[in-house]
PDB file of C-alpha atoms in Angstrom:
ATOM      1  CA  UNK P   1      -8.478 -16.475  -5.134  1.00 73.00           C
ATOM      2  CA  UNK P   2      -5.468 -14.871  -3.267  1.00 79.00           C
ATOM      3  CA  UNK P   3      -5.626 -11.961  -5.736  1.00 86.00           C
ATOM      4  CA  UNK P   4      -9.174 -10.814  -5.050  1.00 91.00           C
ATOM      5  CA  UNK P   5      -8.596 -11.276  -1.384  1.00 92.00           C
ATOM      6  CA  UNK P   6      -5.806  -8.946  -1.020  1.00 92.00           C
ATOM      7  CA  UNK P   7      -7.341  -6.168  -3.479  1.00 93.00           C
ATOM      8  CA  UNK P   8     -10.775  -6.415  -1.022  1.00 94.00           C
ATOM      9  CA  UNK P   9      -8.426  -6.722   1.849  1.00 94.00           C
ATOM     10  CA  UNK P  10      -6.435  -3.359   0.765  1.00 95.00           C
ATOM     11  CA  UNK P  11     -10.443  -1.739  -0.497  1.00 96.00           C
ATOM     12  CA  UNK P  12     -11.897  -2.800   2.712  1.00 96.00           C
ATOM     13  CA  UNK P  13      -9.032  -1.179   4.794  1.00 96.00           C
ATOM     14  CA  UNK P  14      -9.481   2.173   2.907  1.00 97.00           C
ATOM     15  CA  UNK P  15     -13.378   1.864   3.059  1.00 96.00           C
ATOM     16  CA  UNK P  16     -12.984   1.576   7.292  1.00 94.00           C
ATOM     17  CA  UNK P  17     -10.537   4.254   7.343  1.00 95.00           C
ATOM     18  CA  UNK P  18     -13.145   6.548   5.765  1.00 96.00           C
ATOM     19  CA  UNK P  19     -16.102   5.238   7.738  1.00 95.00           C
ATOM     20  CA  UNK P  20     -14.063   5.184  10.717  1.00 91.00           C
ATOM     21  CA  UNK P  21     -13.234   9.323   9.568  1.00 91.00           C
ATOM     22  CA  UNK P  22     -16.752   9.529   9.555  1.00 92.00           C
ATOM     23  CA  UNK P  23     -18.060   8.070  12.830  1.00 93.00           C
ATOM     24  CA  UNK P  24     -15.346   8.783  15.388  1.00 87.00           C
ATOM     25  CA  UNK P  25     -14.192  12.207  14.432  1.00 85.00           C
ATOM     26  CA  UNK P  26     -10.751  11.074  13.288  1.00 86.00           C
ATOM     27  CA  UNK P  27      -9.630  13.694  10.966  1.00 90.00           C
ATOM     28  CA  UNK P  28     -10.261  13.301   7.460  1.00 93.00           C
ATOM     29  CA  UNK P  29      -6.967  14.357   6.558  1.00 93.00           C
ATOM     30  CA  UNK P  30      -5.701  10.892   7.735  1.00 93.00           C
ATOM     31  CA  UNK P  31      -8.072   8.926   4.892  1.00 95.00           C
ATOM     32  CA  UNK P  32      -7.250  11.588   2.601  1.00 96.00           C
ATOM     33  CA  UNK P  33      -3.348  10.916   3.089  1.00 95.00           C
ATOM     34  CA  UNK P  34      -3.976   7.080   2.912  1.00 96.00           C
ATOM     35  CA  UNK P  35      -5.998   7.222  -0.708  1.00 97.00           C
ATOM     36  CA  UNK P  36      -3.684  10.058  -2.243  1.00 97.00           C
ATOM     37  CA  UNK P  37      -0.019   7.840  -1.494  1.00 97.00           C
ATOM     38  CA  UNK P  38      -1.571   4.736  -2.304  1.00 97.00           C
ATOM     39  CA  UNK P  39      -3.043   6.184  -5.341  1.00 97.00           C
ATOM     40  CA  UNK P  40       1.041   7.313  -6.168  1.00 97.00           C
ATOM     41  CA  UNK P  41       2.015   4.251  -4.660  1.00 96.00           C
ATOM     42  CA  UNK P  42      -0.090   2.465  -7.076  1.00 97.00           C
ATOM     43  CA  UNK P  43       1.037   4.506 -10.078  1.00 97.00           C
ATOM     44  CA  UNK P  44       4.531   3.836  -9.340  1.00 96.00           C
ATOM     45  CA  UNK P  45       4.550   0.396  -9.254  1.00 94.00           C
ATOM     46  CA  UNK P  46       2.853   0.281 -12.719  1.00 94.00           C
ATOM     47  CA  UNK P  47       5.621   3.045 -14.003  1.00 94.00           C
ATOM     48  CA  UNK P  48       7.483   0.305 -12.268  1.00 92.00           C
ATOM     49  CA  UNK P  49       6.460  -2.592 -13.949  1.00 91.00           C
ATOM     50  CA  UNK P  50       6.370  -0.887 -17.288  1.00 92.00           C
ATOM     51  CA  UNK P  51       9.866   0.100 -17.144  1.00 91.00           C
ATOM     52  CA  UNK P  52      10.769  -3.429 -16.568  1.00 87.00           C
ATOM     53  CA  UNK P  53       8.760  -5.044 -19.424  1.00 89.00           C
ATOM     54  CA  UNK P  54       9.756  -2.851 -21.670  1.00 88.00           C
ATOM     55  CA  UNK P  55      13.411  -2.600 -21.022  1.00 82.00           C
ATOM     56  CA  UNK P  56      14.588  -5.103 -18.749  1.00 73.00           C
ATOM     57  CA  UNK P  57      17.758  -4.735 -16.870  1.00 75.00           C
ATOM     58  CA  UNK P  58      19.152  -1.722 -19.099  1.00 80.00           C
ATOM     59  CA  UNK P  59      16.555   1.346 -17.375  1.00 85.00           C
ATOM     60  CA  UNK P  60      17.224   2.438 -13.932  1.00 88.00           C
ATOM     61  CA  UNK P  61      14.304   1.460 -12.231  1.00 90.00           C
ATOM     62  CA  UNK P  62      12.036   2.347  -8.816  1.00 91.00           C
ATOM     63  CA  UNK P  63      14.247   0.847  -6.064  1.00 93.00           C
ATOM     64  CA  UNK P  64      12.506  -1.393  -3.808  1.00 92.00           C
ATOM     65  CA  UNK P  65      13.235   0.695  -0.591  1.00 95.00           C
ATOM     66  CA  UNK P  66      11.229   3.407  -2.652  1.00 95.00           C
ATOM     67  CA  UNK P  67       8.379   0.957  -2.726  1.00 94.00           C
ATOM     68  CA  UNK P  68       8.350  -0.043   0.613  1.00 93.00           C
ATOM     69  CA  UNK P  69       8.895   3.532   2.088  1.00 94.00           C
ATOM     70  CA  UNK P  70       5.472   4.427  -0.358  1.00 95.00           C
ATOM     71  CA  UNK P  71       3.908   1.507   2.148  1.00 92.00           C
ATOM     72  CA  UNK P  72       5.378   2.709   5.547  1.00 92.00           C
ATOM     73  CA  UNK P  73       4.251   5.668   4.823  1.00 93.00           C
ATOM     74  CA  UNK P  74       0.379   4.645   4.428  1.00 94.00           C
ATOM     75  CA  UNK P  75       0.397   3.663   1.037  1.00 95.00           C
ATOM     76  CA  UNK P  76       0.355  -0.070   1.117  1.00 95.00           C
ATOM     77  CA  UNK P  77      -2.826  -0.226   0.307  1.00 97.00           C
ATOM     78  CA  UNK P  78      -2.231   0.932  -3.272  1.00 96.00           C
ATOM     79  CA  UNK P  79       0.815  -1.313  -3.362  1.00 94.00           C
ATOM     80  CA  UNK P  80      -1.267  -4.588  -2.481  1.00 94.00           C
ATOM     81  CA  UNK P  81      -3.071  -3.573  -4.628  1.00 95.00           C
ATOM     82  CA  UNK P  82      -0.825  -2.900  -7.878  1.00 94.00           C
ATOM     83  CA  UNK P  83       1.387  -6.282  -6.876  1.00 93.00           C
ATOM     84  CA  UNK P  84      -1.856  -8.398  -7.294  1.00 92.00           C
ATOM     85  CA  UNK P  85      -2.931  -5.989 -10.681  1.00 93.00           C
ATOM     86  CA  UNK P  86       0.510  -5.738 -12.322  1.00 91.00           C
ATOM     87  CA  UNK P  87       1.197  -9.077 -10.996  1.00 84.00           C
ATOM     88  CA  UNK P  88       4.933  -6.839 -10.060  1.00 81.00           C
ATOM     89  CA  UNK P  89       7.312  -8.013  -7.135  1.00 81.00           C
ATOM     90  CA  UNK P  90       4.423 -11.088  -6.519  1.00 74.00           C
ATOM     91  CA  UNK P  91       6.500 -13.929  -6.535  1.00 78.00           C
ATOM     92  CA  UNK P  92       9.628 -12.492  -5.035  1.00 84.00           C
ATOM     93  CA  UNK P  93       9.506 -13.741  -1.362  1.00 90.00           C
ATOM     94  CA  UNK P  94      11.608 -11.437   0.341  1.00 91.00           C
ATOM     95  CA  UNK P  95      10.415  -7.891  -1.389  1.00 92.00           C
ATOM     96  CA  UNK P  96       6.663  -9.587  -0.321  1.00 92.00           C
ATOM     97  CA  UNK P  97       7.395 -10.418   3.808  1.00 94.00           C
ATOM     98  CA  UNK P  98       8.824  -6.816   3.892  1.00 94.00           C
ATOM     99  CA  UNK P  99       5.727  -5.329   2.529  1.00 93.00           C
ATOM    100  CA  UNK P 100       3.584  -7.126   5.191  1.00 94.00           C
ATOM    101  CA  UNK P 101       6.299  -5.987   7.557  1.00 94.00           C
ATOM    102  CA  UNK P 102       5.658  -2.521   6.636  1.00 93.00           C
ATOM    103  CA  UNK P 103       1.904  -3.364   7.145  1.00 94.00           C
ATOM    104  CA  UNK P 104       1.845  -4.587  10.294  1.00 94.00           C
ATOM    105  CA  UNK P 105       4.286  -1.587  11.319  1.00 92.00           C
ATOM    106  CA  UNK P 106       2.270   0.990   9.871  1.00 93.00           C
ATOM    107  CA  UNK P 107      -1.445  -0.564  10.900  1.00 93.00           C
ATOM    108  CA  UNK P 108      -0.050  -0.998  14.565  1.00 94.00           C
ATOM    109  CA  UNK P 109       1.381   2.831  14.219  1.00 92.00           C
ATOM    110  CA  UNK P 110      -2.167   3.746  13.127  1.00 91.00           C
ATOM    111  CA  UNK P 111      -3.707   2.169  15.774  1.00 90.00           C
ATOM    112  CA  UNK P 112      -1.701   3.131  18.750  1.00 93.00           C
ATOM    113  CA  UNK P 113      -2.211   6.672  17.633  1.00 89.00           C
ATOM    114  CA  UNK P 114      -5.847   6.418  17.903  1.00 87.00           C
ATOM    115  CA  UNK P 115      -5.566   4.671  20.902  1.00 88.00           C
ATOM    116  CA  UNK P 116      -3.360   6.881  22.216  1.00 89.00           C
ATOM    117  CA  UNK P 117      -6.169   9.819  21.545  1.00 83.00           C
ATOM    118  CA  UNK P 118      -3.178  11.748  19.256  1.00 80.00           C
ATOM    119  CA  UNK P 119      -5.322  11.294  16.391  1.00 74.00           C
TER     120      UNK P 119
END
């Protein structure tokens, strides 16, 4: 249940951004960067989650900062979306409040920016 809630959570988000691209003039550029890093973001966690199936401990793997810059930076959506997919990083408490810290930072970041008329 909490799975298909946070994929249609991180689809839905996307889906306004475009829509929102659409009907109030906000450049398209900003959607466009959204969907292309959480697209990588995505990817990565899976190259993530590979690396650790298949080789455990002994590979150097993504470090979690990475992860959760990939998310600051407009890519959580991708990255809700891979941790419910690759079921990666989903039961690991502290990796998942900093990801909805990064959220909340970069939703309120979007949001003052519009507000703000900068965007």
């Amino acid at each position: 249940m909490i799975k298909k809630t946070l994929i249609t959570f991180s689809l839905l988000f996307l889906a306004l951004l475009w829509l929102g691209c659409w009907l109030l003039n906000m450049p398209y550029l900003i959607a466009g960067i959204y969907s292309g890093i959480s697209l990588i973001s995505f990817l990565v966690y899976g190259w993530d989650k590979r690396l650790a199936v298949q080789h455990g401990e002994d590979v150097i793997r993504v470090p979690e900062r990475t992860l959760h810059l990939l998310g600051v930076f407009g890519g959580w959506p991708g990255s809700l979306i891979a941790q419910q997919w690759f079921r990666h990083k989903s039961k690991k408490r502290s990796f998942i409040a900093v990801l909805w810290l990064t959220i909340i930072v970069n939703c309120s970041a979007l949001f003052s920016l519009y507000y703000l008329q900068l965007i």
